[in-house]
mmCIF file of C-alpha atoms in Angstrom:
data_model
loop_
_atom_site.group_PDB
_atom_site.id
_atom_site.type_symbol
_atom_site.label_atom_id
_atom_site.label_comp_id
_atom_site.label_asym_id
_atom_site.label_seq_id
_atom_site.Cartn_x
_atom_site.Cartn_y
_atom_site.Cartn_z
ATOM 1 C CA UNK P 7 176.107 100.464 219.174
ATOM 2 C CA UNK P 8 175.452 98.615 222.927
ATOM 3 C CA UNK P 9 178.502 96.694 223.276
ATOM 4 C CA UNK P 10 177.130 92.668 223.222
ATOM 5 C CA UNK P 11 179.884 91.226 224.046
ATOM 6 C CA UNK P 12 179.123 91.347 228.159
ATOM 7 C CA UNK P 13 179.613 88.003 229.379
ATOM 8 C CA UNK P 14 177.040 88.126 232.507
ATOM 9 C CA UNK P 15 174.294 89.744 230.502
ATOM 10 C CA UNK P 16 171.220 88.102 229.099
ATOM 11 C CA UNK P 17 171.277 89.608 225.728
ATOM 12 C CA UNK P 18 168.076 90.995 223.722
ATOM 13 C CA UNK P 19 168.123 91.972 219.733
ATOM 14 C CA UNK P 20 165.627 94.504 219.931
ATOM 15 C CA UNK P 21 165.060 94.496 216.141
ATOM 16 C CA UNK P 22 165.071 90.741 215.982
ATOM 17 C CA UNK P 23 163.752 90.269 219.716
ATOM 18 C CA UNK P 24 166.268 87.123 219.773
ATOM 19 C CA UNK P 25 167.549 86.325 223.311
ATOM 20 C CA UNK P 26 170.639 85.179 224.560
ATOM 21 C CA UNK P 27 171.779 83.551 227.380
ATOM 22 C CA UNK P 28 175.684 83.093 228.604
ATOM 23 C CA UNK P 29 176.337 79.614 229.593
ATOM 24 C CA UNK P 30 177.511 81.083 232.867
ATOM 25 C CA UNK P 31 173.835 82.490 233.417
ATOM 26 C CA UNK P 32 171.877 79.461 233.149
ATOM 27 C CA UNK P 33 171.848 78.346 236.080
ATOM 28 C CA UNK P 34 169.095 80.010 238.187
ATOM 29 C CA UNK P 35 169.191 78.810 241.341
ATOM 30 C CA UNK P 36 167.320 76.020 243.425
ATOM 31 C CA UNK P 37 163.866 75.216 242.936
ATOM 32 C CA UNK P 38 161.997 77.324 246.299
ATOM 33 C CA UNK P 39 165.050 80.124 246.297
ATOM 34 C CA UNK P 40 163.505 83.730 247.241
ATOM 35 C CA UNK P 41 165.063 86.892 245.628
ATOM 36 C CA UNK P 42 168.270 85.292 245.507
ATOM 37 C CA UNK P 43 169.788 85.313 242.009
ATOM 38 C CA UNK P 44 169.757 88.503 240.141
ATOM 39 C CA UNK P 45 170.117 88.175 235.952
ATOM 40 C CA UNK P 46 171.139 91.551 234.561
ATOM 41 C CA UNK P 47 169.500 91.642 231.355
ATOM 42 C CA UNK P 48 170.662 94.813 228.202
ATOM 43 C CA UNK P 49 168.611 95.242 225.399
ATOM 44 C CA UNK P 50 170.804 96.363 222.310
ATOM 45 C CA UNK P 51 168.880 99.060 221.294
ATOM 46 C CA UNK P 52 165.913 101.233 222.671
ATOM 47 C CA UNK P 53 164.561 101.957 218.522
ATOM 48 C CA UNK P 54 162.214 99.296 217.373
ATOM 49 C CA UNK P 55 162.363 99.043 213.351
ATOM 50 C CA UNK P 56 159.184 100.930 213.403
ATOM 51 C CA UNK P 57 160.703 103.818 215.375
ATOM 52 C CA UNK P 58 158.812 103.482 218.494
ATOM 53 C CA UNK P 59 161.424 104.163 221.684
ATOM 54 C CA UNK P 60 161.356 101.870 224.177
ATOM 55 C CA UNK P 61 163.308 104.007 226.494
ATOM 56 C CA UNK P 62 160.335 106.656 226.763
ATOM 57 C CA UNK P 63 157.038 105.790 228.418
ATOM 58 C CA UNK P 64 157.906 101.977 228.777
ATOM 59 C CA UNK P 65 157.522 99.822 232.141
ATOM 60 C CA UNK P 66 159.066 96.660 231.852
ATOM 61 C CA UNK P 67 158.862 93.073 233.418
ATOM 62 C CA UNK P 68 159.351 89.763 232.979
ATOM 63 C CA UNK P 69 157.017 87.076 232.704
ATOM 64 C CA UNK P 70 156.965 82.973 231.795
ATOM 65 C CA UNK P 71 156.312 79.766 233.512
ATOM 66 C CA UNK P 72 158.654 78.398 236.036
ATOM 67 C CA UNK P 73 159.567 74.430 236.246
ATOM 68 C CA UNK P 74 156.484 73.178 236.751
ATOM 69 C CA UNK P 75 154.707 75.142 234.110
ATOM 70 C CA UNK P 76 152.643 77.825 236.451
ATOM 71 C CA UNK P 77 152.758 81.320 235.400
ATOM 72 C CA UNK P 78 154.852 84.116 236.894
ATOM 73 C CA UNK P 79 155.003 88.106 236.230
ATOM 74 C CA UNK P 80 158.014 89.959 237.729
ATOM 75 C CA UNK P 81 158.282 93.606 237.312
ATOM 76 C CA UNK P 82 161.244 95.604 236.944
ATOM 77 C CA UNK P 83 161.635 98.566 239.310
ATOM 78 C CA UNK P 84 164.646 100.688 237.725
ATOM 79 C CA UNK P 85 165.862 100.951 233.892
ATOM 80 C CA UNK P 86 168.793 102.258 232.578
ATOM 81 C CA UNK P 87 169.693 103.752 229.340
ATOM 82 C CA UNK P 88 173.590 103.651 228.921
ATOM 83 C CA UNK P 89 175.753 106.337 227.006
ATOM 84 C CA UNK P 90 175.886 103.834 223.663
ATOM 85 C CA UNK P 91 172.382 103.644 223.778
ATOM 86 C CA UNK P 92 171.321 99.674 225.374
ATOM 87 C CA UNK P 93 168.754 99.829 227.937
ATOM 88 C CA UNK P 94 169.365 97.831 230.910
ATOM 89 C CA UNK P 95 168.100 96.482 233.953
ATOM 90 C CA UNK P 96 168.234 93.463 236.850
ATOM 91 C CA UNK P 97 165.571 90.975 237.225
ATOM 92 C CA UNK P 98 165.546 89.119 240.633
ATOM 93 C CA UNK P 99 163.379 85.993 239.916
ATOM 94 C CA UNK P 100 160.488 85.673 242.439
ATOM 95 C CA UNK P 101 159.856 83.191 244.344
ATOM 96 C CA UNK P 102 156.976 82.174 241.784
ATOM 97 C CA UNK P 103 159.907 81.995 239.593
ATOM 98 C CA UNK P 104 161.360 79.566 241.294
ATOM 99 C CA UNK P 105 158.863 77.621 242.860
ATOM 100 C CA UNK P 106 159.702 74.555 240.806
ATOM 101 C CA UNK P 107 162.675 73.146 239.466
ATOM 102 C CA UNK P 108 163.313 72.056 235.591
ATOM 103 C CA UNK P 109 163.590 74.582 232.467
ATOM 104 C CA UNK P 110 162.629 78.019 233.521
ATOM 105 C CA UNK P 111 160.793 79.584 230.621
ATOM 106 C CA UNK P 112 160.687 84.014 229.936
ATOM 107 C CA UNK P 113 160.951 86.583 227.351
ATOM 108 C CA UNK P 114 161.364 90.484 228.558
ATOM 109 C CA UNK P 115 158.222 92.247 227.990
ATOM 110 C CA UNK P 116 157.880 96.460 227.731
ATOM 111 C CA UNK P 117 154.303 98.109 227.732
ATOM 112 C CA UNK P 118 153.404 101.773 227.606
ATOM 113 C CA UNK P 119 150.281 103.260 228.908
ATOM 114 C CA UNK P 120 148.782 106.147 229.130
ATOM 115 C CA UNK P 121 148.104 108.499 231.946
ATOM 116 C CA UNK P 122 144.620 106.484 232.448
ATOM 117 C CA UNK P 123 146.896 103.013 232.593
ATOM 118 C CA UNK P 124 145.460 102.201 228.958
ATOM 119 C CA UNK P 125 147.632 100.050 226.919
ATOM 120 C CA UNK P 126 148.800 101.784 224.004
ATOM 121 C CA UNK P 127 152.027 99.539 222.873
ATOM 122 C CA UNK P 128 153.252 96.248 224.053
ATOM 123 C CA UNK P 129 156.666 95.386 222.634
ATOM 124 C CA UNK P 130 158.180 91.115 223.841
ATOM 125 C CA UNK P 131 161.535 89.517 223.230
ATOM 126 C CA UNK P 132 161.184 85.862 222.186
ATOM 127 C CA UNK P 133 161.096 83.027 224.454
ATOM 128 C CA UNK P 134 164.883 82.080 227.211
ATOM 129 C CA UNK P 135 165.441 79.188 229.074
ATOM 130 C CA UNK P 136 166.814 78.892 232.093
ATOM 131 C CA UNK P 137 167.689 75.902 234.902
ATOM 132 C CA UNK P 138 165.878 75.609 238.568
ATOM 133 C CA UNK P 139 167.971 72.863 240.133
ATOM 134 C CA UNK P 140 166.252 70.060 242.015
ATOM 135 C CA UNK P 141 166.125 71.011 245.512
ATOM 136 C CA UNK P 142 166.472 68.605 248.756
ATOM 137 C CA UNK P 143 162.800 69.682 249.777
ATOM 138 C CA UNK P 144 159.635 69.395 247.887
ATOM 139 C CA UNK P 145 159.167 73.052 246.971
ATOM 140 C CA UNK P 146 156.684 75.137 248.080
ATOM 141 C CA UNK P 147 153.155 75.475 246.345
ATOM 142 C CA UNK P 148 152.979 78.912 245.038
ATOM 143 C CA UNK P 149 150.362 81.447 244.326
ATOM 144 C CA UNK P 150 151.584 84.736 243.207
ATOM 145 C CA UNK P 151 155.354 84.363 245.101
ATOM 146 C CA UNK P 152 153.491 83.163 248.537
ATOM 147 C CA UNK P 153 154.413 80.282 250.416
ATOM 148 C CA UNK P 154 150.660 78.352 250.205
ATOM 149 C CA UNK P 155 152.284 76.270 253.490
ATOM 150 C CA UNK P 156 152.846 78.815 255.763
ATOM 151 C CA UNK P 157 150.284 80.885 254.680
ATOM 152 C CA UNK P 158 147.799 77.984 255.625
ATOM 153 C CA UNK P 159 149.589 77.690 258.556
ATOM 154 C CA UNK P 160 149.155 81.091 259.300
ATOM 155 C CA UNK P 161 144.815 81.053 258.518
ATOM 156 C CA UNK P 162 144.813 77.953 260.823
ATOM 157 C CA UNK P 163 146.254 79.978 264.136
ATOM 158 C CA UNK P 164 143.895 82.504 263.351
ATOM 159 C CA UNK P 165 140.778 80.601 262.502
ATOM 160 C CA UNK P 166 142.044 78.651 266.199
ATOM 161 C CA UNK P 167 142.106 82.771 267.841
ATOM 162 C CA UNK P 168 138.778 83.629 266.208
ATOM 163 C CA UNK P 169 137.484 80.166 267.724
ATOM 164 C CA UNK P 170 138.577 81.203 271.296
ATOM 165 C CA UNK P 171 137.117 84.704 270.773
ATOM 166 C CA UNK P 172 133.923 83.341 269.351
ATOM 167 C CA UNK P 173 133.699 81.244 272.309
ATOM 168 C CA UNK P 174 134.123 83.283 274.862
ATOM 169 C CA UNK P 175 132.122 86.018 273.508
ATOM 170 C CA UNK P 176 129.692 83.019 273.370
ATOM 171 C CA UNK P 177 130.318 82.017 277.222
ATOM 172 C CA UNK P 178 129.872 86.238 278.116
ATOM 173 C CA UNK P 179 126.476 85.922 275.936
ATOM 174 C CA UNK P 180 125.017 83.058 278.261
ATOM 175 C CA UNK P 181 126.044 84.620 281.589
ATOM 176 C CA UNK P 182 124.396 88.160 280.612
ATOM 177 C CA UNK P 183 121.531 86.235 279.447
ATOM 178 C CA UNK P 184 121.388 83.861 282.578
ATOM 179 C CA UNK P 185 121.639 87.126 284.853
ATOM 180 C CA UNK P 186 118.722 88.979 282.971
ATOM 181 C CA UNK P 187 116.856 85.867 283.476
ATOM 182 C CA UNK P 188 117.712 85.664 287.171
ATOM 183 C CA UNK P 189 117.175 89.435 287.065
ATOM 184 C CA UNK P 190 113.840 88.875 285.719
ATOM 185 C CA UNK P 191 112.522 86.111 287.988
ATOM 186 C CA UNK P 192 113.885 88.054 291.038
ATOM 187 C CA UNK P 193 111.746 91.492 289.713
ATOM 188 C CA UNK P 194 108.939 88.780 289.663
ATOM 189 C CA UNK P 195 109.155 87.380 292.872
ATOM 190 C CA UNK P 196 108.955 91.292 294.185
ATOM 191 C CA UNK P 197 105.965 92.229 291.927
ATOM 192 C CA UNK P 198 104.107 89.193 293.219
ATOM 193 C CA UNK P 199 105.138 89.610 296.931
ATOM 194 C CA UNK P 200 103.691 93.402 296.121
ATOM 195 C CA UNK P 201 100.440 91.616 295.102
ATOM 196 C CA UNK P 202 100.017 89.504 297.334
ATOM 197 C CA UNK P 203 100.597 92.225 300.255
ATOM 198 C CA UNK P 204 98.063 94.184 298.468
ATOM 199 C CA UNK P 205 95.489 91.328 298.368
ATOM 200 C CA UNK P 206 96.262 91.139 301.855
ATOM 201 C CA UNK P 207 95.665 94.449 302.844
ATOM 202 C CA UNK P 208 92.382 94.647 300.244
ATOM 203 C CA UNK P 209 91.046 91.450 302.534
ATOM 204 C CA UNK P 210 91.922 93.528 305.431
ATOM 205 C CA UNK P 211 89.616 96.226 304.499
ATOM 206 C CA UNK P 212 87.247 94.030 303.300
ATOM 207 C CA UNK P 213 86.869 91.520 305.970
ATOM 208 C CA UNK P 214 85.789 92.418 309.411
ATOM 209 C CA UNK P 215 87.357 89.138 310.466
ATOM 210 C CA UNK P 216 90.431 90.429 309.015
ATOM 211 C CA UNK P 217 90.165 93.926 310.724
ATOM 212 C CA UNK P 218 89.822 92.003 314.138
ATOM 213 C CA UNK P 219 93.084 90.240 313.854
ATOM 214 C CA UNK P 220 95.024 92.891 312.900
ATOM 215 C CA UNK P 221 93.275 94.836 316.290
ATOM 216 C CA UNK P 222 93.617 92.066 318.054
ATOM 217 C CA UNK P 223 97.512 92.100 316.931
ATOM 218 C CA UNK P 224 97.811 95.674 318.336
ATOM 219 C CA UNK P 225 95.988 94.780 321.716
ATOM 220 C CA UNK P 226 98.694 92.231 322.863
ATOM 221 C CA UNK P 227 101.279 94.656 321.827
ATOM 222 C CA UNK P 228 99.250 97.178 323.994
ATOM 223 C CA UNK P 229 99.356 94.911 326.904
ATOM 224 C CA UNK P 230 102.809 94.138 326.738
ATOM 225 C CA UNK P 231 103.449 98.249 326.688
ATOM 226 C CA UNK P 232 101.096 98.662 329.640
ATOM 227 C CA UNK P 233 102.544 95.423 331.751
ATOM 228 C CA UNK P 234 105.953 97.655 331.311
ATOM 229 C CA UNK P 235 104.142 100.937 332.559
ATOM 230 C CA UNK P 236 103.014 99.191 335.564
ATOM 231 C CA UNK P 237 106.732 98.536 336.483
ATOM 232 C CA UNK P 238 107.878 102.337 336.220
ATOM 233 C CA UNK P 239 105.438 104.807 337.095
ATOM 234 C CA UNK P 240 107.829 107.653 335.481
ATOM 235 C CA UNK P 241 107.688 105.865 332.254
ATOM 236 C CA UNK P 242 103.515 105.098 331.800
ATOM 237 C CA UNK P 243 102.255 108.010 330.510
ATOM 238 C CA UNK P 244 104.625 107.480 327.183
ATOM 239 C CA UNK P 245 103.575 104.356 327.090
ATOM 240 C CA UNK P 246 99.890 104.789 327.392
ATOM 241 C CA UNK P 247 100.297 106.828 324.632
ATOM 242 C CA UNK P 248 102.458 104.350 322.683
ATOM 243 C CA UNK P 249 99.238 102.031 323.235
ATOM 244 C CA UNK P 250 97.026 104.475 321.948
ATOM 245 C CA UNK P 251 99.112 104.438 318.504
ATOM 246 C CA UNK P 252 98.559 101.032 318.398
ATOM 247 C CA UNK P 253 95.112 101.309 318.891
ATOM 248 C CA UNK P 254 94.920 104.078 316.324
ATOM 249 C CA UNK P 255 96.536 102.222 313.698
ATOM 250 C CA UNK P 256 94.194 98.815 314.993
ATOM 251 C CA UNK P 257 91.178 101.310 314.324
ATOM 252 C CA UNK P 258 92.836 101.863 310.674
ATOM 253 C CA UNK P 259 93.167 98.840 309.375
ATOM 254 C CA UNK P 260 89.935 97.192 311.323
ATOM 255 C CA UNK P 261 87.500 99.954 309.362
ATOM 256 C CA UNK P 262 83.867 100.092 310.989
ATOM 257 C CA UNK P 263 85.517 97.775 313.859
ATOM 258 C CA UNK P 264 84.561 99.582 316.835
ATOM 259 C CA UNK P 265 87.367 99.402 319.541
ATOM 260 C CA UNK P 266 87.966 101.010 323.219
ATOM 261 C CA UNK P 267 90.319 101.114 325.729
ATOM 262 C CA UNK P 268 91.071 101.473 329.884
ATOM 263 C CA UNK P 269 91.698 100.211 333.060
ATOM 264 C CA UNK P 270 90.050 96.401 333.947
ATOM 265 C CA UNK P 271 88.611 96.128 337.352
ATOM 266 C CA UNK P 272 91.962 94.963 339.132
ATOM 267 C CA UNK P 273 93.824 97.722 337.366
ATOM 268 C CA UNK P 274 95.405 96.887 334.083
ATOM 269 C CA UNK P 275 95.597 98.561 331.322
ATOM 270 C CA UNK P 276 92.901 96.712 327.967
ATOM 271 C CA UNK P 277 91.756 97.076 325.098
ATOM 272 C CA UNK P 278 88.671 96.360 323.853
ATOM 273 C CA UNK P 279 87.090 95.063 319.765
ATOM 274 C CA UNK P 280 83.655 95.461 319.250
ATOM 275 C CA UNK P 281 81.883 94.889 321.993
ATOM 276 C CA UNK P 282 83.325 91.859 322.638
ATOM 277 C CA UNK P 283 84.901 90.988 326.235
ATOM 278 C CA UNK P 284 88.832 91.743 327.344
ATOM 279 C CA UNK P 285 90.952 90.294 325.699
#
């Protein structure tokens, strides 16, 4: 028989499922302690009354309402079953536990389940009490062991990150947007400057009046050329010719202009547009 005598164990009957506490294991703790005190707890038996071993197949954990009433459920990692035949194990209360102070209510609970986690037996020791002493600091809210004040903490720097991030992906939006814009009007500007170039040189072709200033355009350069010559006899011939490009290209874009070119009567180089007199 487990020996029951163990003054720093929590003692369970497991035909009776009576619990005991030692006056020495009251005491808990503080109300907002984390994994702090650890209550070794020995169940005198592992045979229910039924025959069912609790020592085969079992997980095991402890669950109850802490000081303030809300729910906690800690499991045990590690079981032992001794040479006399107790099973035992340490329960470090969570901080769920001990999130409040006052009378700390819990019973030991063992479930089997099968290899598809399907409940098959569920086996509880009656209700124990134990004390969370009034801490100097309100304690923390809990929800499942986690401090609720530093976790909100924590979502408030990150909704404040995701705000930066959101605005400057925001600010990198506009700019691309303002530059395809920009982009846009600029490709505009060039597609109409393209138009109106080829409106220009449509009128060109179209217009005899047109065709004439463009000639007459290439005549002055002509003359300019052919002043030039008239300095440099070496250098006249090229740029006779030069003035016969011009005149070319004058014939081009002047159409059915008729054109001509030569020598005036005191010796300089003209050209001449339809018909008309030097000029």
């Amino acid at each position: 028989m487990c020996n029951t005598t163990t003054e720093n164990f929590i003692v369970v009957d497991v035909m009776t499922r009576a619990i005991s506490i030692p006056e020495s294991e009251v005491n808990f703790g503080v109300a907002g302690d984390k994994n702090v005190e650890t209550k070794h707890i020995r169940i005198n038996g592992h045979v229910t009354a039924s025959g069912l071993d609790l020592s085969q197949n079992f997980v095991w954990r402890v669950v109850g309402n802490n000081g303030g009433g809300g729910p906690f459920s800690d499991p045990i990692d590690t079981t032992t079953l001794t040479s006399d035949g107790c099973i035992e194990m340490d329960w470090t209360p969570s901080p769920a536990a001990m999130a409040r102070k006052g009378k700390l209510h819990f019973n030991v609970c063992g479930i089997e389940v099968d290899d598809s986690g399907v409940s098959l037996h569920e086996w509880h020791s009656e209700m124990g009490t134990g004390i969370a002493k009034e801490n100097a600091e309100a304690p923390v809210e809990d929800i499942g062991g986690a401090d609720l004040v530093a976790h909100l903490q924590a979502m408030a720097v990150q909704v404040a990150n995701n705000a930066k991030v959101t605005a400057d992906a925001t600010a990198d939006v506009k700019n691309a947007a303002e530059q395809v814009e920009q982009g846009k009007n600029t490709a505009l500007e060039a597609v109409e400057s393209i138009i109106d170039s080829a409106k220009e040189a449509s009128d060109a072709s179209a217009t005899s009046v047109a065709a004439r200033d463009v000639a007459k355009a290439a005549q002055n350069a002509a003359a300019q050329q052919a002043t030039q010559a008239a300095r440099s006899k070496d250098a006249a011939d090229k740029l006779m010719q030069q003035a016969k490009t011009y005149a070319d290209e004058a014939a081009g874009y002047a159409g059915a202009a008729k054109y001509s070119f030569g020598y005036t009567s005191d010796g300089r180089f003209a050209f001449f547009v339809n018909d008309e007199s030097e000029v």
